[in-house]
Coordinates of C-alpha atoms in Angstrom, one line a residue:
Chain T
X1260 CA -20.5 -0.8 -9.0
X1261 CA -19.2 1.5 -11.7
X1262 CA -18.2 4.0 -9.0
X1263 CA -16.2 1.3 -7.2
X1264 CA -14.4 0.3 -10.4
X1265 CA -13.6 3.9 -11.2
X1266 CA -12.2 4.6 -7.7
X1267 CA -10.2 1.4 -7.9
X1268 CA -8.8 2.4 -11.3
X1269 CA -7.5 5.6 -9.8
X1270 CA -5.4 3.6 -7.2
X1271 CA -2.3 2.7 -9.1
X1272 CA -1.0 0.3 -6.5
X1273 CA -4.3 -1.7 -6.5
X1274 CA -4.2 -1.8 -10.3
X1275 CA -0.7 -3.1 -10.2
X1276 CA -1.9 -5.8 -7.8
X1277 CA -4.6 -6.7 -10.3
X1278 CA -2.0 -7.0 -13.1
X1279 CA 0.1 -9.3 -11.0
X1280 CA -2.9 -11.6 -10.2
X1281 CA -3.8 -11.5 -13.9
X1282 CA -0.3 -12.7 -14.8
X1283 CA -0.6 -15.5 -12.3
X1284 CA -3.8 -16.7 -13.8
X1285 CA -2.4 -16.4 -17.4
X1286 CA 0.7 -18.3 -16.4
X1287 CA -1.4 -21.1 -15.0
X1288 CA -3.8 -21.3 -17.9
X1289 CA -1.2 -20.9 -20.7
X1290 CA 1.5 -23.0 -19.0
X1291 CA 1.8 -25.6 -21.8
X1292 CA 2.2 -22.9 -24.5
X1293 CA 4.3 -20.3 -22.5
X1294 CA 6.8 -22.8 -21.3
X1295 CA 9.9 -23.5 -23.3
X1296 CA 10.3 -27.1 -22.0
X1297 CA 6.8 -28.3 -21.2
X1298 CA 8.0 -31.9 -20.6
X1299 CA 10.4 -30.8 -17.8
X1300 CA 7.8 -31.2 -15.1
X1301 CA 8.5 -34.9 -15.0
X1302 CA 11.5 -35.4 -17.4
X1303 CA 15.0 -34.7 -16.4
X1304 CA 18.3 -34.2 -18.3
X1305 CA 21.1 -34.8 -15.8
X1306 CA 23.7 -33.7 -18.4
X1307 CA 22.7 -30.1 -18.0
X1308 CA 21.9 -29.9 -14.3
X1309 CA 22.3 -26.6 -12.5
X1310 CA 22.9 -24.5 -15.7
X1311 CA 22.9 -20.8 -15.1
X1312 CA 20.1 -18.6 -16.7
X1313 CA 20.7 -18.2 -20.4
X1314 CA 19.2 -18.4 -23.9
X1315 CA 18.2 -22.1 -23.7
X1316 CA 17.0 -22.1 -20.0
X1317 CA 15.8 -18.5 -19.3
X1318 CA 15.8 -19.0 -15.5
X1319 CA 18.4 -21.8 -15.4
X1320 CA 18.0 -25.4 -14.6
X1321 CA 17.6 -27.4 -11.3
X1322 CA 19.4 -30.4 -9.8
X1323 CA 17.7 -32.7 -12.4
X1324 CA 18.5 -30.5 -15.3
X1325 CA 14.9 -29.4 -15.7
X1326 CA 14.0 -25.9 -16.9
X1327 CA 13.1 -23.8 -13.9
X1328 CA 11.0 -21.3 -16.0
X1329 CA 8.8 -24.0 -17.3
X1330 CA 8.4 -25.6 -13.9
X1331 CA 7.5 -22.3 -12.3
X1332 CA 4.7 -21.9 -14.8
X1333 CA 3.2 -25.3 -13.9
X1334 CA 3.8 -24.4 -10.3
X1335 CA 1.4 -21.5 -10.8
X1336 CA -1.4 -24.1 -11.4
X1337 CA -0.7 -25.8 -8.1
X1338 CA -0.6 -22.4 -6.3
X1339 CA -4.0 -21.4 -7.7
X1340 CA -5.6 -24.8 -7.1
X1341 CA -4.5 -24.8 -3.5
X1342 CA -5.3 -21.2 -2.7
X1343 CA -8.7 -21.0 -4.5
X1344 CA -10.0 -24.3 -3.2
X1345 CA -8.8 -23.8 0.4
X1346 CA -10.3 -20.3 0.5
X1347 CA -13.5 -21.4 -1.1
X1348 CA -13.9 -24.2 1.5
X1349 CA -13.0 -21.8 4.3
X1350 CA -15.5 -19.2 3.1
X1351 CA -18.2 -21.9 2.6
X1352 CA -17.7 -23.0 6.3
X1353 CA -17.0 -19.6 7.9
X1354 CA -19.7 -17.4 6.3
X1355 CA -22.8 -19.5 7.1
X1356 CA -21.5 -20.1 10.7
X1357 CA -21.0 -16.4 11.2
X1358 CA -24.3 -15.5 9.6
X1359 CA -26.4 -17.9 11.7
X1360 CA -24.5 -17.2 14.9
X1361 CA -24.8 -13.5 14.4
X1362 CA -28.5 -13.7 13.5
X1363 CA -29.7 -16.0 16.3
X1364 CA -28.0 -14.9 19.5
X1365 CA -28.1 -17.7 22.0
X1366 CA -26.0 -20.3 23.7
X1367 CA -25.5 -22.1 20.3
X1368 CA -24.0 -19.1 18.6
X1369 CA -21.9 -18.2 21.7
X1370 CA -20.5 -21.7 21.5
X1371 CA -19.7 -21.5 17.8
X1372 CA -17.9 -18.2 18.3
X1373 CA -15.9 -19.7 21.2
X1374 CA -14.8 -22.5 19.0
X1375 CA -13.6 -20.2 16.3
X1376 CA -11.9 -18.1 18.9
X1377 CA -9.9 -21.1 20.0
X1378 CA -8.8 -21.7 16.4
X1379 CA -7.7 -18.1 16.2
X1380 CA -5.8 -18.4 19.4
X1381 CA -3.2 -20.6 17.8
X1382 CA -0.9 -19.4 14.9
X1383 CA -2.4 -20.8 11.7
X1384 CA 0.8 -22.2 10.4
X1385 CA 1.3 -24.3 13.6
X1386 CA -2.1 -25.9 13.3
X1387 CA -1.7 -26.4 9.6
X1388 CA 1.7 -28.2 10.3
X1389 CA 0.1 -30.5 12.8
X1390 CA -2.8 -31.4 10.4
X1391 CA -0.6 -31.8 7.3
X1392 CA 1.9 -33.9 9.3
X1393 CA -1.0 -36.3 10.4
X1394 CA -2.6 -36.5 7.0
X1395 CA 0.6 -36.9 4.9
X1396 CA 2.0 -34.8 2.1
X1397 CA -0.4 -34.2 -0.8
X1398 CA -2.3 -31.4 -2.5
X1399 CA -5.6 -32.4 -1.0
X1400 CA -4.2 -32.6 2.5
X1401 CA -2.6 -29.1 2.2
X1402 CA -6.0 -27.8 1.1
X1403 CA -7.7 -29.5 4.0
X1404 CA -5.1 -28.2 6.5
X1405 CA -5.5 -24.7 5.2
X1406 CA -9.3 -24.5 5.1
X1407 CA -9.5 -26.2 8.6
X1408 CA -7.3 -23.4 10.0
X1409 CA -8.6 -20.4 8.1
X1410 CA -12.4 -20.6 8.3
X1411 CA -12.7 -18.8 11.7
X1412 CA -11.5 -15.6 10.1
X1413 CA -14.7 -15.4 8.0
X1414 CA -16.9 -16.7 10.8
X1415 CA -15.6 -14.0 13.1
X1416 CA -15.9 -11.2 10.5
X1417 CA -19.4 -12.2 9.3
X1418 CA -20.6 -12.7 12.9
X1419 CA -19.6 -9.1 13.9
X1420 CA -21.0 -7.6 10.7
X1421 CA -24.2 -9.5 11.0
X1422 CA -24.7 -8.4 14.6
X1423 CA -24.2 -4.8 13.8
X1424 CA -26.4 -5.1 10.7
X1425 CA -29.3 -6.8 12.5
X1426 CA -30.6 -3.7 14.1
X1427 CA -30.5 -1.6 10.9
X1428 CA -34.0 -0.4 9.8
X1429 CA -33.8 -2.3 6.5
X1430 CA -33.4 -5.6 8.3
X1431 CA -36.3 -4.8 10.7
X1432 CA -38.4 -3.8 7.7
X1433 CA -37.7 -7.1 6.0
X1434 CA -38.7 -9.0 9.2
X1435 CA -41.8 -6.8 9.6
X1436 CA -42.8 -7.7 6.0
X1437 CA -42.8 -11.3 7.0
X1438 CA -39.6 -12.5 5.3
X1439 CA -38.4 -15.8 6.7
X1440 CA -35.1 -15.6 8.7
X1441 CA -33.4 -17.5 5.9
X1442 CA -34.5 -15.0 3.4
X1443 CA -33.4 -12.1 5.6
X1444 CA -30.0 -13.5 6.1
X1445 CA -29.3 -14.5 2.5
X1446 CA -31.1 -11.7 0.5
X1447 CA -30.8 -8.7 2.9
X1448 CA -27.9 -9.1 5.3
X1449 CA -25.4 -11.0 3.1
X1450 CA -25.4 -8.5 0.2
X1451 CA -24.8 -5.6 2.6
X1452 CA -21.8 -7.2 4.3
X1453 CA -20.4 -8.7 1.1
X1454 CA -17.8 -5.9 0.7
X1455 CA -16.1 -6.8 3.9
X1456 CA -16.1 -10.5 2.9
X1457 CA -14.5 -9.6 -0.5
X1458 CA -11.8 -7.5 1.2
X1459 CA -11.1 -10.3 3.7
X1460 CA -11.0 -12.9 1.0
X1461 CA -8.6 -11.0 -1.2
X1462 CA -6.1 -10.5 1.7
X1463 CA -6.7 -14.1 2.8
X1464 CA -5.6 -15.4 -0.6
X1465 CA -2.2 -13.8 -0.1
X1466 CA -1.9 -15.3 3.4
X1467 CA -3.0 -18.7 2.2
X1468 CA -0.5 -18.8 -0.6
X1469 CA 2.3 -17.9 1.9
X1470 CA 1.3 -20.6 4.3
X1471 CA 0.9 -23.2 1.5
X1472 CA 4.4 -22.3 0.3
X1473 CA 5.7 -22.7 3.9
X1474 CA 4.2 -26.1 4.1
X1475 CA 5.8 -27.0 0.8
X1476 CA 9.1 -25.7 2.1
X1477 CA 8.8 -28.0 5.1
X1478 CA 8.2 -31.0 2.9
X1479 CA 4.5 -31.2 3.9
X1480 CA 3.2 -30.1 0.5
X1481 CA 2.6 -32.1 -2.6
X1482 CA 5.4 -34.7 -3.1
X1483 CA 8.1 -34.5 -5.9
X1484 CA 8.2 -34.2 -8.9
X1485 CA 5.4 -31.7 -8.4
X1486 CA 6.8 -28.3 -9.2
X1487 CA 5.5 -26.6 -6.0
X1488 CA 7.3 -23.3 -5.4
X1489 CA 8.0 -23.8 -1.7
X1490 CA 9.4 -27.3 -2.1
X1491 CA 11.7 -26.0 -5.0
X1492 CA 13.3 -23.5 -2.7
X1493 CA 13.9 -26.2 -0.1
X1494 CA 15.6 -28.4 -2.7
X1495 CA 17.7 -25.5 -3.8
X1496 CA 19.3 -24.9 -0.4
X1497 CA 21.8 -27.8 -1.0
X1498 CA 23.2 -26.0 -4.0
X1499 CA 23.9 -22.6 -2.6
X1500 CA 25.7 -20.3 -3.0
X1501 CA 26.5 -21.7 -6.5
X1502 CA 23.1 -22.1 -8.0
X1503 CA 21.5 -18.9 -6.7
X1504 CA 18.8 -18.9 -9.5
X1505 CA 17.4 -22.2 -8.2
X1506 CA 16.2 -20.6 -4.9
X1507 CA 15.8 -17.0 -6.1
X1508 CA 13.1 -17.3 -8.8
X1509 CA 10.5 -19.5 -7.1
X1510 CA 10.6 -17.1 -4.1
X1511 CA 10.2 -14.1 -6.4
X1512 CA 7.2 -15.8 -7.9
X1513 CA 5.6 -16.3 -4.5
X1514 CA 6.5 -12.7 -3.5
X1515 CA 4.9 -11.2 -6.7
X1516 CA 1.7 -13.2 -6.4
X1517 CA 1.2 -12.5 -2.6
X1518 CA 2.1 -8.9 -3.2
X1519 CA -0.6 -8.8 -6.0
X1520 CA -3.4 -10.0 -3.6
X1521 CA -2.2 -7.7 -0.8
X1522 CA -2.1 -4.6 -3.0
X1523 CA -5.5 -5.4 -4.4
X1524 CA -7.0 -6.1 -1.0
X1525 CA -5.6 -2.9 0.4
X1526 CA -7.0 -0.9 -2.5
X1527 CA -10.4 -2.6 -2.2
X1528 CA -10.6 -1.9 1.5
X1529 CA -10.0 1.8 0.9
X1530 CA -12.8 1.8 -1.7
X1531 CA -15.3 -0.5 -0.1
X1532 CA -14.9 0.2 3.7
X1533 CA -17.5 2.8 4.5
X1534 CA -15.8 3.8 7.7
X1535 CA -12.6 4.6 6.0
X1536 CA -14.4 6.5 3.4
X1537 CA -16.0 8.7 6.1
X1538 CA -12.6 9.3 7.6
X1539 CA -11.2 10.4 4.3
X1540 CA -14.0 12.9 3.8
X1541 CA -13.6 14.3 7.3
X1542 CA -10.0 14.9 6.4
X1543 CA -10.7 17.1 3.4
Chain W
X461 CA -10.7 -3.7 42.2
X462 CA -11.6 -3.1 38.6
X463 CA -8.3 -4.5 37.5
X464 CA -8.9 -7.5 39.7
X465 CA -12.2 -8.2 38.1
X466 CA -10.6 -7.8 34.7
X467 CA -7.8 -10.3 35.6
X468 CA -10.3 -12.8 36.9
X469 CA -12.5 -12.4 33.9
X470 CA -9.6 -13.0 31.4
X471 CA -8.3 -15.9 33.5
X472 CA -11.7 -17.6 33.5
X473 CA -11.5 -17.5 29.7
X474 CA -7.9 -18.9 29.7
X475 CA -8.8 -22.4 31.0
X476 CA -11.5 -23.2 28.4
X477 CA -9.2 -21.8 25.6
X478 CA -6.4 -24.1 26.7
X479 CA -8.8 -27.1 26.9
X480 CA -10.0 -26.2 23.4
X481 CA -6.5 -26.2 22.1
X482 CA -5.9 -29.6 23.7
X483 CA -9.1 -30.8 22.2
X484 CA -8.0 -29.7 18.7
X485 CA -4.6 -31.3 19.1
X486 CA -6.2 -34.4 20.5
X487 CA -8.6 -34.5 17.5
X488 CA -5.7 -34.2 15.1
X489 CA -3.5 -36.8 16.8
X490 CA -6.1 -39.4 18.0
X491 CA -9.2 -39.1 15.8
X492 CA -8.0 -38.2 12.3
X493 CA -5.4 -40.9 11.8
X494 CA -6.6 -44.5 11.1
X495 CA -4.0 -45.9 13.5
X496 CA -2.4 -43.3 15.9
X497 CA -0.1 -46.0 17.4
X498 CA 1.6 -46.5 14.0
X499 CA 2.3 -42.8 13.9
X500 CA 3.8 -42.7 17.4
X501 CA 5.9 -45.8 16.7
X502 CA 7.4 -44.3 13.5
X503 CA 7.8 -45.7 10.1
X504 CA 10.2 -48.6 10.8
X505 CA 8.3 -50.2 13.7
X506 CA 7.3 -53.9 13.7
X507 CA 3.6 -54.8 14.2
X508 CA 4.4 -56.1 17.7
X509 CA 5.8 -52.7 18.7
X510 CA 2.8 -51.0 17.3
X511 CA 0.5 -53.3 19.3
X512 CA 2.4 -52.8 22.5
X513 CA 2.3 -49.0 22.0
X514 CA -1.5 -49.2 21.3
X515 CA -2.0 -51.0 24.6
X516 CA 0.4 -48.8 26.6
X517 CA -1.3 -45.5 25.3
X518 CA -4.7 -46.9 26.0
X519 CA -5.8 -46.4 22.3
X520 CA -8.1 -49.4 22.7
X521 CA -10.2 -47.4 25.2
X522 CA -13.2 -45.2 24.3
X523 CA -12.4 -41.7 23.0
X524 CA -13.6 -39.8 26.1
X525 CA -11.4 -41.9 28.3
X526 CA -8.5 -41.3 25.9
X527 CA -9.2 -37.6 26.0
X528 CA -9.3 -37.5 29.8
X529 CA -6.0 -39.4 30.0
X530 CA -4.5 -37.1 27.4
X531 CA -5.3 -34.0 29.4
X532 CA -4.0 -35.6 32.6
X533 CA -0.7 -36.6 30.9
X534 CA -0.2 -33.1 29.4
X535 CA -0.9 -31.5 32.8
X536 CA 1.6 -33.9 34.2
X537 CA 4.1 -32.6 31.7
X538 CA 4.2 -35.8 29.7
X539 CA 4.1 -35.5 25.9
X540 CA 5.7 -38.8 25.1
X541 CA 9.2 -39.5 23.9
X542 CA 10.8 -38.2 20.8
X543 CA 11.9 -40.9 18.4
X544 CA 14.6 -38.7 17.1
X545 CA 16.4 -37.7 20.3
X546 CA 15.0 -40.5 22.5
X547 CA 14.4 -38.0 25.3
X548 CA 11.0 -36.9 26.7
X549 CA 9.5 -34.3 24.3
X550 CA 8.9 -31.8 27.1
X551 CA 12.6 -31.8 28.1
X552 CA 13.6 -31.2 24.4
X553 CA 11.2 -28.4 24.0
X554 CA 12.0 -26.6 27.3
X555 CA 15.8 -26.8 26.6
X556 CA 15.2 -25.0 23.3
X557 CA 12.7 -22.4 24.6
X558 CA 15.3 -19.7 25.7
X559 CA 16.9 -19.6 22.3
X560 CA 13.5 -18.9 20.6
X561 CA 12.4 -16.5 23.3
X562 CA 15.6 -14.5 23.0
X563 CA 15.3 -14.2 19.2
X564 CA 11.6 -13.3 19.5
X565 CA 12.0 -10.7 22.2
X566 CA 15.0 -9.0 20.4
X567 CA 12.9 -8.9 17.2
X568 CA 9.9 -7.4 19.0
X569 CA 12.1 -4.6 20.5
X570 CA 13.7 -3.9 17.1
X571 CA 10.3 -3.8 15.3
X572 CA 8.8 -1.4 17.8
X573 CA 11.9 0.8 17.7
X574 CA 11.7 1.0 13.9
X575 CA 8.0 0.7 13.3
X576 CA 6.5 3.2 15.7
X577 CA 8.4 6.3 14.5
X578 CA 7.8 5.3 10.9
X579 CA 4.1 4.9 11.5
X580 CA 3.9 8.3 13.2
X581 CA 5.7 10.0 10.4
X582 CA 3.5 8.3 7.8
X583 CA 0.4 9.5 9.6
X584 CA 1.7 13.1 10.1
X585 CA 2.5 13.3 6.4
X586 CA -0.5 11.6 5.1
X587 CA -0.7 11.2 1.3
X588 CA 2.9 12.4 0.9
X589 CA 5.3 10.4 -1.3
X590 CA 6.7 9.0 2.0
X591 CA 3.3 7.8 3.1
X592 CA 2.7 6.1 -0.2
X593 CA 6.2 4.6 -0.3
X594 CA 5.7 3.2 3.2
X595 CA 2.4 1.7 2.2
X596 CA 4.0 -0.2 -0.7
X597 CA 7.0 -1.2 1.4
X598 CA 4.9 -2.5 4.3
X599 CA 2.6 -4.5 2.0
X600 CA 5.7 -5.9 0.3
X601 CA 7.1 -6.8 3.8
X602 CA 4.0 -8.8 4.5
X603 CA 4.2 -10.6 1.2
X604 CA 7.7 -11.9 1.5
X605 CA 8.0 -15.6 2.3
X606 CA 10.3 -15.4 5.4
X607 CA 12.1 -18.7 4.5
X608 CA 13.0 -17.3 1.1
X609 CA 14.1 -13.9 2.5
X610 CA 16.3 -15.7 5.1
X611 CA 18.0 -17.8 2.4
X612 CA 18.6 -14.7 0.2
X613 CA 20.2 -12.8 3.2
X614 CA 22.3 -15.8 4.0
X615 CA 23.4 -16.2 0.4
X616 CA 24.4 -12.6 0.1
X617 CA 25.8 -11.6 3.5
X618 CA 27.2 -15.0 4.8
X619 CA 28.2 -16.9 1.7
X620 CA 29.2 -14.2 -0.8
X621 CA 30.3 -11.3 1.4
X622 CA 31.3 -13.2 4.5
X623 CA 30.2 -10.4 6.8
X624 CA 27.9 -12.5 9.0
X625 CA 28.2 -16.0 10.4
X626 CA 26.3 -18.8 8.5
X627 CA 24.1 -19.8 11.4
X628 CA 23.9 -20.9 15.0
X629 CA 23.9 -18.7 18.1
X630 CA 27.6 -18.4 18.8
X631 CA 30.9 -19.8 17.5
X632 CA 31.8 -22.9 19.6
X633 CA 30.2 -23.2 23.0
X634 CA 27.9 -20.6 24.4
X635 CA 28.4 -18.7 27.7
X636 CA 27.9 -20.5 30.9
X637 CA 24.2 -21.2 31.3
X638 CA 22.6 -18.8 33.8
X639 CA 19.4 -17.7 32.2
X640 CA 19.8 -19.5 28.8
X641 CA 19.6 -16.0 27.1
X642 CA 23.1 -15.7 25.7
X643 CA 23.0 -11.9 25.6
X644 CA 22.1 -11.6 29.2
X645 CA 24.4 -14.4 30.3
X646 CA 27.3 -12.7 28.5
X647 CA 26.5 -9.4 30.1
X648 CA 26.4 -11.0 33.6
X649 CA 29.7 -12.8 32.9
X650 CA 31.2 -9.6 31.5
X651 CA 32.3 -11.6 28.4
X652 CA 32.4 -9.0 25.7
X653 CA 33.8 -11.4 23.1
X654 CA 30.8 -13.7 23.4
X655 CA 28.4 -10.8 23.6
X656 CA 29.7 -9.4 20.3
X657 CA 29.7 -12.9 18.7
X658 CA 26.1 -13.6 19.8
X659 CA 25.0 -10.2 18.4
X660 CA 26.6 -11.0 15.0
X661 CA 24.8 -14.3 14.9
X662 CA 21.6 -12.6 15.7
X663 CA 21.6 -9.9 12.9
X664 CA 20.3 -11.9 10.0
X665 CA 17.6 -13.9 11.8
X666 CA 16.3 -10.8 13.6
X667 CA 16.2 -8.8 10.3
X668 CA 14.3 -11.6 8.6
X669 CA 11.8 -11.9 11.4
X670 CA 11.5 -8.1 11.9
X671 CA 10.4 -7.4 8.4
X672 CA 6.7 -8.6 8.7
X673 CA 6.6 -7.6 12.3
X674 CA 7.7 -4.0 11.6
X675 CA 5.3 -3.7 8.7
X676 CA 2.4 -4.7 10.9
X677 CA 3.5 -2.1 13.6
X678 CA 3.9 0.7 11.0
X679 CA 0.4 0.0 9.6
X680 CA -1.3 -0.1 13.0
X681 CA 0.6 2.9 14.4
X682 CA -0.4 4.9 11.3
X683 CA -4.0 4.0 11.6
X684 CA -4.1 4.7 15.3
X685 CA -2.4 8.1 14.8
X686 CA -4.9 9.1 12.1
X687 CA -7.8 8.1 14.3
X688 CA -6.4 10.0 17.3
X689 CA -5.6 13.1 15.2
X690 CA -9.2 13.4 14.1
X691 CA -10.6 13.3 17.7
X692 CA -12.1 16.3 19.5
X693 CA -9.5 16.6 22.2
X694 CA -6.8 17.3 19.5
X695 CA -9.0 20.0 18.1
X696 CA -9.5 21.4 21.6
X697 CA -5.9 21.3 22.5
X698 CA -4.9 22.9 19.3
X699 CA -7.5 25.6 19.8
X700 CA -6.2 26.2 23.3
X701 CA -2.8 27.0 21.7
X702 CA -0.9 23.9 22.9
X703 CA 2.3 23.6 20.9
X704 CA 1.7 21.1 18.0
X705 CA 4.7 19.0 19.0
X706 CA 3.4 18.6 22.6
X707 CA 0.0 17.6 21.3
X708 CA 1.3 15.0 18.9
X709 CA 4.1 13.3 20.9
X710 CA 2.3 13.4 24.2
X711 CA -1.4 13.2 23.8
X712 CA -1.9 11.7 20.3
X713 CA 0.8 9.1 20.4
X714 CA -0.3 7.8 23.8
X715 CA -3.8 7.1 22.5
X716 CA -2.5 5.9 19.1
X717 CA -0.3 3.3 20.8
X718 CA -3.2 1.6 22.6
X719 CA -4.0 -0.1 19.3
X720 CA -0.4 -1.0 18.7
X721 CA -0.1 -2.7 22.1
X722 CA -3.0 -5.0 21.3
X723 CA -1.2 -5.9 18.1
X724 CA 1.8 -7.2 20.1
X725 CA -0.1 -10.5 20.7
X726 CA -0.7 -10.8 16.9
X727 CA 3.0 -9.9 16.2
X728 CA 4.1 -12.6 18.6
X729 CA 2.1 -15.1 16.6
X730 CA 3.7 -13.9 13.4
X731 CA 7.1 -14.3 14.9
X732 CA 6.5 -17.7 16.4
X733 CA 5.2 -18.9 13.0
X734 CA 8.1 -17.2 11.2
X735 CA 10.6 -18.7 13.7
X736 CA 9.7 -22.2 12.5
X737 CA 11.3 -21.7 9.1
X738 CA 13.7 -18.9 9.8
X739 CA 15.4 -20.8 12.7
X740 CA 15.8 -23.8 10.4
X741 CA 17.5 -21.7 7.7
X742 CA 19.9 -20.1 10.2
X743 CA 20.4 -23.3 12.2
X744 CA 19.2 -21.4 15.3
X745 CA 18.9 -24.1 18.0
X746 CA 15.3 -23.1 19.1
X747 CA 11.8 -24.5 18.9
X748 CA 11.6 -23.9 15.2
X749 CA 14.6 -25.9 14.2
X750 CA 13.4 -28.7 16.6
X751 CA 9.9 -28.6 14.9
X752 CA 11.4 -28.8 11.4
X753 CA 13.8 -31.6 12.3
X754 CA 10.8 -33.5 13.9
X755 CA 8.7 -33.0 10.7
X756 CA 11.5 -34.3 8.5
X757 CA 12.1 -37.3 10.7
X758 CA 8.3 -38.0 11.1
X759 CA 8.7 -37.6 14.8
X760 CA 5.0 -37.5 15.7
X761 CA 5.1 -36.9 19.4
X762 CA 7.5 -34.0 19.0
X763 CA 5.4 -32.2 16.3
X764 CA 2.3 -32.5 18.5
X765 CA 4.3 -31.4 21.6
X766 CA 5.5 -28.4 19.6
X767 CA 1.9 -27.5 18.7
X768 CA 0.8 -27.6 22.3
X769 CA 3.7 -25.6 23.6
X770 CA 3.5 -22.8 20.9
X771 CA -0.3 -22.7 21.2
X772 CA -0.1 -22.3 24.9
X773 CA 2.6 -19.6 24.7
X774 CA 0.5 -17.7 22.2
X775 CA -2.6 -18.0 24.4
X776 CA -0.6 -16.7 27.5
X777 CA 0.8 -13.8 25.5
X778 CA -2.7 -12.8 24.4
X779 CA -3.9 -13.1 28.0
X780 CA -1.1 -10.8 29.2
X781 CA -1.8 -8.3 26.3
X782 CA -5.5 -8.3 27.1
X783 CA -4.8 -7.5 30.8
X784 CA -2.2 -4.8 29.9
X785 CA -4.7 -3.3 27.5
X786 CA -7.3 -3.1 30.2
X787 CA -4.9 -1.4 32.5
X788 CA -3.8 1.2 29.9
X789 CA -7.3 1.8 28.6
X790 CA -9.8 2.1 31.4
X791 CA -12.7 2.0 28.9
X792 CA -11.9 -1.7 28.4
X793 CA -12.9 -2.5 32.0
X794 CA -16.6 -3.1 32.0

């Protein structure tokens, strides 16, 4: 564990990613204290609508005269809520399916994998659009649409890893010692494949945030006056090219957060993936 | 013979996948909603209309009967009528297909032309500043929300600088419809004015879509090259005194690109997904704009039709890529 952290600390790009994620979490937790106009999530001041960035409104105001900086901070809460919950549900569905299907190979597991293949055979955003359109715009429905379309990624990954892990001597030893299948899966196989799951989850966070923002942009996200970042960009389009700040800053926020998860995921993969590590040694 | 077996094998997998896609869409459209008929009728329908639609669609029948009828109607090319345009959804979708395909294909070509050389260079100069720079740039390219990037490009190049058109495929009417691909039609008609105009309209949407696609190609080409460079045949060829350039550009690249070819299916998915919002921003009259308008007007049949069409296209592309992969790489045929 310490070795992993040290290697990760040497990777400046991954560290930067970690800093970006840290900023997102801080922004979400400290939103009431960091924001200059905490009331502006629901209040509006039409007298000062579409003011350019300045001393009073650091990132300008929107069509309602609300402070964009303050709304972005509260938007971070929505982003984290959606991404963390959706991914947690997807992992909670995908990992057990992959584990069981990989451990017991039979018609049942074949069927489970075929089902996840079908989900993977359609672009995630397209399925998410169909589900969100049916359920109606709300935070819960965005989470549902995302977890329903993303779980097969973990099922596929865990299935493949479990299968290749199953013939390793340590698993055979555990079975020979009389461990129950359940115990073998949870205590022996799961820990040894956890690094791949961590890498996949980190990168998955970035993808989920992008998809959630796209749903918001399409009007399928949480309804106004929720300060969701994607929806804010959609609102801003009417006021271009004049109010550039209205569209520019929410997009920048999305970009920095997704970039943070992607950089960290990329760094983690280099550190955790044993196959890449071997390749690196071979190189030297 | 081996190729034939491969094709049959993959085709056998195609039918269940398609059925699975239809089952998912059926589940979303018929099982999740409390009253699917109300969805199809739209927001302003009277209770009588809703009841009539329920009876006409057979929504009072058991689910398996409904599913069977649903599959039959899709195979028949019937996806219901759009509330927004009043025309059959299939007609609407098919008339917009060429615009999306043209945009997607041009983007794929541009991404390959830019991405493959960059990936090769990054692998050859592994751990140089160029390699590290490309790593950060490609990760950034995959982190940009395409709808936001599209809006920024439009703001800068169309609204402020006035270099590129705001949106659409051409100024005024397009060329006479032959294939529906404006670039090809303009070439056939020898109409250089329209050709130039169509190209100008294409620049910003293609750039927006090409960013994530190129990033993916660079990363896979780099990984493939590194893998191939470490193999024994490269060692052998180098030991035999083959010129380095020949080894790299002929033997290594050919093996490295096998991985990239399989990624084209994935890239096609990225592009179709990106096209939904990018087309809407640039008012590109393709499937994406149609989907966004349908979502905004709660046009239920149209959204579900879009899902089926795009899902099917994606499955077909992956089928073709699978077969191509098997033909390029004989190890795949087992």
